[in-house]
């Protein structure tokens, strides 16, 4: 290799090095945000959950499992974990059914309706959760619109209130997660050739048979993803169930907030948060594993 | 000695174990139009991308007008590429597209305006300055791309299969236009294509590539008439291949007897005989030709001004083109003949 | 008719049942989605101080009340400032990161992808708590970070940035890499290429990113609840706190204002999209 060649090899290496450095430079702002404002707080929270809470101080440094013991033995917290899981499960199942039908409706209807329905589905996504809560808050109580509509139409004689019931919380939660489910399933359905349905109908299959034999297998993965999306989202929300549900409806999110802002017990709030994060993570890994296994089996 | 517009010495590019460009050396003199011709995966586009600076080489050197440039990024090289897709800036007008390179080179405004006008005139798109690319046809887009690259007056123009996305008639028309422009403006260029017709029609010289290496580089005439090896021969022009076993009883290689007689001495053993289909004669025309083969007509394709006869002799398949009305029908057994200089034998 | 084996009755009854069910479901879904929105809109024009149906007297009184109350207008102002900040931070960071992912190959790409997307899947309570305890006691130059609008902007970016990143990654994938190479080839250095060629090509995606980030921040209140104090609290936080004490039509007015802002953003995206379509195709 001549001296000239060596010099150019060095120069070429510099170009390649610069090219290698470029993506890291581009990612720097995003990495700073994620690492400093997400990674660091998460580690901090994990550490905090082993601290102790004594007296009036926010926390005393320590290293004990006491907070986790509290979370898993105290009736209130164990109850909250079950309530959260139960509520998330029920609400997600309901969302899946309604969202599936909604997506199916939009998919099957002529294209001119499509934009209107999509606009409709965007509403819950684009309106603040607090505004939606307040909307239901005016719909369910004794002097609310529901009661007024039912009494004035003569369906019932006495005013009724569905406010502060589990049903109200449930309605509110489904409302929040409906768009996720709808859009995931619609995108899956859009990938299916509609002529397949006509072909099946031509062969004499009833709508129910077509659904069971054709649509269900094709959308199974999408349903799984949609369900887990809703489940994860519902587990984390606390405002809707606590504002619309009964006073006894304590979710994990609510207790985190309560311990943090109401009782100033940082270590316990952190421990609860950690449990919540782990549950979310488990749910994600679980659906992912299930979805890929199904994919390899069926496709 | 004059300085070459482009000089590649032992250029090499590997991706892991795959050798994309294998010690390619190539010079393009000023005003020369050199075509890199080869099947997909032969390394012709990879070579072009190394020259353009879109990829870094592993070894060797590239010089433009005598200056070493292989260490420079694409935006510092005096090259201009015409891509297959045209790659026009969709949000800029035709005039803005053509002006882009001049703006980057800090050419002043009045000169830029003049040159935009000049080159749009050259590619016959003067009235289209304010259109957006989406409003142009495929051929017009390619002409804008050409004007955009010509306007910066690069040391070398790089064509990356610019016509392969167009339909046939447009392709032929633009190919003539590019040739005309080259005669007029005498730019230096490398033209990558897998279409041998394009290569033959436009080039000063053609480099046939395979597996990342140049097999032969020469004028189109020499490439066609004196192919250096079997690959070049088969890649350029249509040909029939007869894989035979020569000997006292010639066979089709699999053992099927064939009625073949060849002029001159041919050593016995496996051989592949190549003949251009346009040089095959048959019927009465074949009678006094020195090389002959008896074959049966399988079917006849009507190609407009000629008929293509698909023939079979035992396991051998060949086809011959014949102008005029169809003289044979499927099932006929005919004599096929050819001159010795029209045949190449590879073993 | 070739399908003589199928009973005629079943064939003719099925579509009718099907149509009735479809209609019923359509009514249900439209009512379900619109109820809380319509109720809020109607209530905002109520004159009385109680939330009570039917509404007897209509007025714009509560709108006037909202505008006259410094507490509520300050909250709205905070919301705007924080939303603008979030939009700027998350769009910048998200677009640059998406470009890196689209344009370059580098180590740990998959891990980094998951890392950037992860905050999106975290409950707001958890993110709010984490940021609050990690930065709760931190002071820079004697000014407490906790309670500052900047901290809320970054916290909101934890949700907005992954969304921008996802959207822009998909958008960048649609552009022809050769166009970028052509710009380089004609002499434009990478930074210039990015701003003069790449960004204009994806302008609809960029505008959408900015406005989505803005909307996410504007609507969010769980993280904001953890991270703001009296002076910096946002409109949704104030709404939440007043809902816990007593609901008045003022809350409905606040809801309507929030929603109107969001729909204004959406209209902007639509307008921009139409403009781009016009520009590029005739």
PDB file of N, CA and C in Angstrom, chain B residues 51-119:
ATOM      1  N   UNK B  51     -19.253   5.323  -7.403  1.00  0.00           N
ATOM      2  CA  UNK B  51     -18.776   6.530  -8.084  1.00  0.00           C
ATOM      3  C   UNK B  51     -19.558   7.745  -7.595  1.00  0.00           C
ATOM      4  N   UNK B  52     -20.878   7.581  -7.449  1.00  0.00           N
ATOM      5  CA  UNK B  52     -21.719   8.686  -7.006  1.00  0.00           C
ATOM      6  C   UNK B  52     -21.493   9.069  -5.562  1.00  0.00           C
ATOM      7  N   UNK B  53     -20.921   8.132  -4.776  1.00  0.00           N
ATOM      8  CA  UNK B  53     -20.668   8.423  -3.369  1.00  0.00           C
ATOM      9  C   UNK B  53     -21.805   8.016  -2.464  1.00  0.00           C
ATOM     10  N   UNK B  54     -22.744   7.188  -2.950  1.00  0.00           N
ATOM     11  CA  UNK B  54     -23.845   6.724  -2.112  1.00  0.00           C
ATOM     12  C   UNK B  54     -23.427   5.521  -1.280  1.00  0.00           C
ATOM     13  N   UNK B  55     -22.239   5.019  -1.571  1.00  0.00           N
ATOM     14  CA  UNK B  55     -21.749   3.857  -0.862  1.00  0.00           C
ATOM     15  C   UNK B  55     -20.230   4.005  -0.770  1.00  0.00           C
ATOM     16  N   UNK B  56     -19.617   3.420   0.256  1.00  0.00           N
ATOM     17  CA  UNK B  56     -18.176   3.555   0.452  1.00  0.00           C
ATOM     18  C   UNK B  56     -17.466   2.303  -0.042  1.00  0.00           C
ATOM     19  N   UNK B  57     -16.359   2.509  -0.758  1.00  0.00           N
ATOM     20  CA  UNK B  57     -15.648   1.334  -1.248  1.00  0.00           C
ATOM     21  C   UNK B  57     -14.720   0.767  -0.183  1.00  0.00           C
ATOM     22  N   UNK B  58     -14.323  -0.503  -0.355  1.00  0.00           N
ATOM     23  CA  UNK B  58     -13.415  -1.137   0.587  1.00  0.00           C
ATOM     24  C   UNK B  58     -11.970  -1.059   0.122  1.00  0.00           C
ATOM     25  N   UNK B  59     -11.769  -0.898  -1.184  1.00  0.00           N
ATOM     26  CA  UNK B  59     -10.403  -0.854  -1.680  1.00  0.00           C
ATOM     27  C   UNK B  59     -10.365  -0.252  -3.063  1.00  0.00           C
ATOM     28  N   UNK B  60      -9.162   0.177  -3.472  1.00  0.00           N
ATOM     29  CA  UNK B  60      -9.019   0.766  -4.792  1.00  0.00           C
ATOM     30  C   UNK B  60      -9.164   2.271  -4.741  1.00  0.00           C
ATOM     31  N   UNK B  61      -9.263   2.893  -5.919  1.00  0.00           N
ATOM     32  CA  UNK B  61      -9.340   4.349  -5.946  1.00  0.00           C
ATOM     33  C   UNK B  61     -10.255   4.807  -7.067  1.00  0.00           C
ATOM     34  N   UNK B  62     -10.862   5.971  -6.861  1.00  0.00           N
ATOM     35  CA  UNK B  62     -11.677   6.592  -7.897  1.00  0.00           C
ATOM     36  C   UNK B  62     -11.163   8.006  -8.111  1.00  0.00           C
ATOM     37  N   UNK B  63     -10.890   8.356  -9.373  1.00  0.00           N
ATOM     38  CA  UNK B  63     -10.453   9.720  -9.681  1.00  0.00           C
ATOM     39  C   UNK B  63     -11.421  10.351 -10.651  1.00  0.00           C
ATOM     40  N   UNK B  64     -11.735  11.609 -10.413  1.00  0.00           N
ATOM     41  CA  UNK B  64     -12.524  12.366 -11.385  1.00  0.00           C
ATOM     42  C   UNK B  64     -11.652  13.512 -11.867  1.00  0.00           C
ATOM     43  N   UNK B  65     -11.460  13.611 -13.164  1.00  0.00           N
ATOM     44  CA  UNK B  65     -10.547  14.595 -13.749  1.00  0.00           C
ATOM     45  C   UNK B  65      -9.188  14.564 -13.062  1.00  0.00           C
ATOM     46  N   UNK B  66      -8.730  13.385 -12.719  1.00  0.00           N
ATOM     47  CA  UNK B  66      -7.409  13.239 -12.124  1.00  0.00           C
ATOM     48  C   UNK B  66      -7.361  13.409 -10.618  1.00  0.00           C
ATOM     49  N   UNK B  67      -8.452  13.917 -10.012  1.00  0.00           N
ATOM     50  CA  UNK B  67      -8.460  14.146  -8.560  1.00  0.00           C
ATOM     51  C   UNK B  67      -9.058  12.952  -7.854  1.00  0.00           C
ATOM     52  N   UNK B  68      -8.401  12.530  -6.816  1.00  0.00           N
ATOM     53  CA  UNK B  68      -8.930  11.402  -6.065  1.00  0.00           C
ATOM     54  C   UNK B  68     -10.164  11.863  -5.292  1.00  0.00           C
ATOM     55  N   UNK B  69     -11.289  11.142  -5.407  1.00  0.00           N
ATOM     56  CA  UNK B  69     -12.518  11.603  -4.746  1.00  0.00           C
ATOM     57  C   UNK B  69     -13.193  10.524  -3.908  1.00  0.00           C
ATOM     58  N   UNK B  70     -12.580   9.334  -3.794  1.00  0.00           N
ATOM     59  CA  UNK B  70     -13.323   8.258  -3.130  1.00  0.00           C
ATOM     60  C   UNK B  70     -13.495   8.469  -1.634  1.00  0.00           C
ATOM     61  N   UNK B  71     -12.821   9.469  -1.069  1.00  0.00           N
ATOM     62  CA  UNK B  71     -12.987   9.740   0.362  1.00  0.00           C
ATOM     63  C   UNK B  71     -14.045  10.812   0.604  1.00  0.00           C
ATOM     64  N   UNK B  72     -14.555  11.395  -0.481  1.00  0.00           N
ATOM     65  CA  UNK B  72     -15.499  12.505  -0.320  1.00  0.00           C
ATOM     66  C   UNK B  72     -16.938  11.994  -0.242  1.00  0.00           C
ATOM     67  N   UNK B  73     -17.805  12.692   0.534  1.00  0.00           N
ATOM     68  CA  UNK B  73     -19.223  12.339   0.523  1.00  0.00           C
ATOM     69  C   UNK B  73     -19.866  12.751  -0.805  1.00  0.00           C
ATOM     70  N   UNK B  74     -21.043  12.214  -1.066  1.00  0.00           N
ATOM     71  CA  UNK B  74     -21.705  12.426  -2.360  1.00  0.00           C
ATOM     72  C   UNK B  74     -21.838  13.902  -2.715  1.00  0.00           C
ATOM     73  N   UNK B  75     -22.136  14.739  -1.697  1.00  0.00           N
ATOM     74  CA  UNK B  75     -22.428  16.130  -2.020  1.00  0.00           C
ATOM     75  C   UNK B  75     -21.184  16.943  -2.373  1.00  0.00           C
ATOM     76  N   UNK B  76     -20.000  16.331  -2.199  1.00  0.00           N
ATOM     77  CA  UNK B  76     -18.791  17.048  -2.605  1.00  0.00           C
ATOM     78  C   UNK B  76     -18.190  16.503  -3.890  1.00  0.00           C
ATOM     79  N   UNK B  77     -18.888  15.559  -4.526  1.00  0.00           N
ATOM     80  CA  UNK B  77     -18.345  14.987  -5.765  1.00  0.00           C
ATOM     81  C   UNK B  77     -19.004  15.658  -6.968  1.00  0.00           C
ATOM     82  N   UNK B  78     -18.202  15.820  -8.006  1.00  0.00           N
ATOM     83  CA  UNK B  78     -18.732  16.495  -9.195  1.00  0.00           C
ATOM     84  C   UNK B  78     -19.385  15.480 -10.126  1.00  0.00           C
ATOM     85  N   UNK B  79     -20.403  14.807  -9.596  1.00  0.00           N
ATOM     86  CA  UNK B  79     -21.147  13.841 -10.397  1.00  0.00           C
ATOM     87  C   UNK B  79     -22.618  14.220 -10.360  1.00  0.00           C
ATOM     88  N   UNK B  80     -23.385  13.733 -11.312  1.00  0.00           N
ATOM     89  CA  UNK B  80     -24.829  13.934 -11.254  1.00  0.00           C
ATOM     90  C   UNK B  80     -25.501  12.674 -11.767  1.00  0.00           C
ATOM     91  N   UNK B  81     -26.444  12.167 -10.957  1.00  0.00           N
ATOM     92  CA  UNK B  81     -27.055  10.884 -11.274  1.00  0.00           C
ATOM     93  C   UNK B  81     -28.470  11.071 -11.804  1.00  0.00           C
ATOM     94  N   UNK B  82     -28.819  10.295 -12.819  1.00  0.00           N
ATOM     95  CA  UNK B  82     -30.202  10.229 -13.277  1.00  0.00           C
ATOM     96  C   UNK B  82     -30.738   8.868 -12.841  1.00  0.00           C
ATOM     97  N   UNK B  83     -31.689   8.911 -11.899  1.00  0.00           N
ATOM     98  CA  UNK B  83     -32.170   7.669 -11.303  1.00  0.00           C
ATOM     99  C   UNK B  83     -33.284   7.061 -12.135  1.00  0.00           C
ATOM    100  N   UNK B  84     -33.509   5.769 -11.868  1.00  0.00           N
ATOM    101  CA  UNK B  84     -34.563   5.055 -12.577  1.00  0.00           C
ATOM    102  C   UNK B  84     -35.917   5.720 -12.372  1.00  0.00           C
ATOM    103  N   UNK B  85     -36.196   6.115 -11.110  1.00  0.00           N
ATOM    104  CA  UNK B  85     -37.495   6.702 -10.807  1.00  0.00           C
ATOM    105  C   UNK B  85     -37.550   8.184 -11.161  1.00  0.00           C
ATOM    106  N   UNK B  86     -36.449   8.729 -11.636  1.00  0.00           N
ATOM    107  CA  UNK B  86     -36.399  10.158 -11.865  1.00  0.00           C
ATOM    108  C   UNK B  86     -35.982  10.899 -10.614  1.00  0.00           C
ATOM    109  N   UNK B  87     -36.568  10.475  -9.469  1.00  0.00           N
ATOM    110  CA  UNK B  87     -36.224  11.054  -8.168  1.00  0.00           C
ATOM    111  C   UNK B  87     -36.316  12.569  -8.179  1.00  0.00           C
ATOM    112  N   UNK B  88     -37.374  13.095  -8.786  1.00  0.00           N
ATOM    113  CA  UNK B  88     -37.587  14.539  -8.743  1.00  0.00           C
ATOM    114  C   UNK B  88     -38.093  14.924  -7.354  1.00  0.00           C
ATOM    115  N   UNK B  89     -37.861  16.178  -6.973  1.00  0.00           N
ATOM    116  CA  UNK B  89     -38.373  16.651  -5.690  1.00  0.00           C
ATOM    117  C   UNK B  89     -39.857  16.969  -5.878  1.00  0.00           C
ATOM    118  N   UNK B  90     -40.745  16.206  -5.244  1.00  0.00           N
ATOM    119  CA  UNK B  90     -42.166  16.304  -5.584  1.00  0.00           C
ATOM    120  C   UNK B  90     -42.793  17.651  -5.210  1.00  0.00           C
ATOM    121  N   UNK B  91     -42.221  18.334  -4.244  1.00  0.00           N
ATOM    122  CA  UNK B  91     -42.828  19.577  -3.769  1.00  0.00           C
ATOM    123  C   UNK B  91     -42.219  20.795  -4.460  1.00  0.00           C
ATOM    124  N   UNK B  92     -41.312  20.573  -5.404  1.00  0.00           N
ATOM    125  CA  UNK B  92     -40.705  21.683  -6.126  1.00  0.00           C
ATOM    126  C   UNK B  92     -41.172  21.647  -7.582  1.00  0.00           C
ATOM    127  N   UNK B  93     -41.278  22.825  -8.186  1.00  0.00           N
ATOM    128  CA  UNK B  93     -41.682  22.869  -9.588  1.00  0.00           C
ATOM    129  C   UNK B  93     -40.540  22.369 -10.462  1.00  0.00           C
ATOM    130  N   UNK B  94     -40.844  22.178 -11.730  1.00  0.00           N
ATOM    131  CA  UNK B  94     -39.833  21.726 -12.678  1.00  0.00           C
ATOM    132  C   UNK B  94     -38.626  22.668 -12.656  1.00  0.00           C
ATOM    133  N   UNK B  95     -38.896  23.970 -12.712  1.00  0.00           N
ATOM    134  CA  UNK B  95     -37.799  24.942 -12.717  1.00  0.00           C
ATOM    135  C   UNK B  95     -37.004  24.871 -11.425  1.00  0.00           C
ATOM    136  N   UNK B  96     -37.700  24.730 -10.297  1.00  0.00           N
ATOM    137  CA  UNK B  96     -37.004  24.646  -9.009  1.00  0.00           C
ATOM    138  C   UNK B  96     -36.166  23.382  -8.928  1.00  0.00           C
ATOM    139  N   UNK B  97     -36.683  22.308  -9.511  1.00  0.00           N
ATOM    140  CA  UNK B  97     -35.913  21.072  -9.555  1.00  0.00           C
ATOM    141  C   UNK B  97     -34.607  21.267 -10.311  1.00  0.00           C
ATOM    142  N   UNK B  98     -34.707  21.891 -11.485  1.00  0.00           N
ATOM    143  CA  UNK B  98     -33.514  22.075 -12.310  1.00  0.00           C
ATOM    144  C   UNK B  98     -32.541  23.047 -11.639  1.00  0.00           C
ATOM    145  N   UNK B  99     -33.091  24.022 -10.923  1.00  0.00           N
ATOM    146  CA  UNK B  99     -32.238  25.041 -10.294  1.00  0.00           C
ATOM    147  C   UNK B  99     -31.542  24.530  -9.038  1.00  0.00           C
ATOM    148  N   UNK B 100     -32.057  23.424  -8.474  1.00  0.00           N
ATOM    149  CA  UNK B 100     -31.580  22.976  -7.156  1.00  0.00           C
ATOM    150  C   UNK B 100     -30.058  22.821  -7.089  1.00  0.00           C
ATOM    151  N   UNK B 101     -29.522  22.055  -8.031  1.00  0.00           N
ATOM    152  CA  UNK B 101     -28.081  21.803  -8.021  1.00  0.00           C
ATOM    153  C   UNK B 101     -27.265  23.073  -8.187  1.00  0.00           C
ATOM    154  N   UNK B 102     -27.804  24.010  -8.973  1.00  0.00           N
ATOM    155  CA  UNK B 102     -27.102  25.280  -9.196  1.00  0.00           C
ATOM    156  C   UNK B 102     -27.093  26.106  -7.917  1.00  0.00           C
ATOM    157  N   UNK B 103     -28.246  26.070  -7.213  1.00  0.00           N
ATOM    158  CA  UNK B 103     -28.338  26.788  -5.941  1.00  0.00           C
ATOM    159  C   UNK B 103     -27.319  26.237  -4.952  1.00  0.00           C
ATOM    160  N   UNK B 104     -27.202  24.910  -4.909  1.00  0.00           N
ATOM    161  CA  UNK B 104     -26.270  24.284  -3.976  1.00  0.00           C
ATOM    162  C   UNK B 104     -24.832  24.643  -4.341  1.00  0.00           C
ATOM    163  N   UNK B 105     -24.593  24.868  -5.624  1.00  0.00           N
ATOM    164  CA  UNK B 105     -23.243  25.238  -6.070  1.00  0.00           C
ATOM    165  C   UNK B 105     -23.014  26.734  -6.019  1.00  0.00           C
ATOM    166  N   UNK B 106     -23.981  27.451  -5.466  1.00  0.00           N
ATOM    167  CA  UNK B 106     -23.902  28.900  -5.285  1.00  0.00           C
ATOM    168  C   UNK B 106     -23.683  29.638  -6.603  1.00  0.00           C
ATOM    169  N   UNK B 107     -24.302  29.140  -7.644  1.00  0.00           N
ATOM    170  CA  UNK B 107     -24.305  29.873  -8.913  1.00  0.00           C
ATOM    171  C   UNK B 107     -25.247  31.066  -8.727  1.00  0.00           C
ATOM    172  N   UNK B 108     -24.888  32.238  -9.258  1.00  0.00           N
ATOM    173  CA  UNK B 108     -25.736  33.395  -8.955  1.00  0.00           C
ATOM    174  C   UNK B 108     -27.068  33.336  -9.695  1.00  0.00           C
ATOM    175  N   UNK B 109     -28.019  34.151  -9.235  1.00  0.00           N
ATOM    176  CA  UNK B 109     -29.426  33.988  -9.608  1.00  0.00           C
ATOM    177  C   UNK B 109     -29.672  34.128 -11.109  1.00  0.00           C
ATOM    178  N   UNK B 110     -29.048  35.125 -11.736  1.00  0.00           N
ATOM    179  CA  UNK B 110     -29.354  35.350 -13.150  1.00  0.00           C
ATOM    180  C   UNK B 110     -28.781  34.227 -14.003  1.00  0.00           C
ATOM    181  N   UNK B 111     -27.587  33.783 -13.638  1.00  0.00           N
ATOM    182  CA  UNK B 111     -26.973  32.657 -14.340  1.00  0.00           C
ATOM    183  C   UNK B 111     -27.836  31.400 -14.171  1.00  0.00           C
ATOM    184  N   UNK B 112     -28.340  31.216 -12.931  1.00  0.00           N
ATOM    185  CA  UNK B 112     -29.204  30.065 -12.662  1.00  0.00           C
ATOM    186  C   UNK B 112     -30.433  30.105 -13.566  1.00  0.00           C
ATOM    187  N   UNK B 113     -31.075  31.270 -13.614  1.00  0.00           N
ATOM    188  CA  UNK B 113     -32.287  31.402 -14.429  1.00  0.00           C
ATOM    189  C   UNK B 113     -31.980  31.093 -15.893  1.00  0.00           C
ATOM    190  N   UNK B 114     -30.847  31.605 -16.371  1.00  0.00           N
ATOM    191  CA  UNK B 114     -30.456  31.349 -17.760  1.00  0.00           C
ATOM    192  C   UNK B 114     -30.276  29.870 -18.029  1.00  0.00           C
ATOM    193  N   UNK B 115     -29.553  29.231 -17.101  1.00  0.00           N
ATOM    194  CA  UNK B 115     -29.248  27.820 -17.335  1.00  0.00           C
ATOM    195  C   UNK B 115     -30.502  26.956 -17.251  1.00  0.00           C
ATOM    196  N   UNK B 116     -31.403  27.293 -16.295  1.00  0.00           N
ATOM    197  CA  UNK B 116     -32.654  26.541 -16.193  1.00  0.00           C
ATOM    198  C   UNK B 116     -33.391  26.608 -17.524  1.00  0.00           C
ATOM    199  N   UNK B 117     -33.444  27.823 -18.081  1.00  0.00           N
ATOM    200  CA  UNK B 117     -34.120  28.032 -19.351  1.00  0.00           C
ATOM    201  C   UNK B 117     -33.442  27.235 -20.467  1.00  0.00           C
ATOM    202  N   UNK B 118     -32.121  27.356 -20.472  1.00  0.00           N
ATOM    203  CA  UNK B 118     -31.356  26.685 -21.514  1.00  0.00           C
ATOM    204  C   UNK B 118     -31.587  25.175 -21.509  1.00  0.00           C
ATOM    205  N   UNK B 119     -31.464  24.571 -20.313  1.00  0.00           N
ATOM    206  CA  UNK B 119     -31.544  23.104 -20.278  1.00  0.00           C
ATOM    207  C   UNK B 119     -32.966  22.588 -20.410  1.00  0.00           C
TER     208      UNK B 119
END
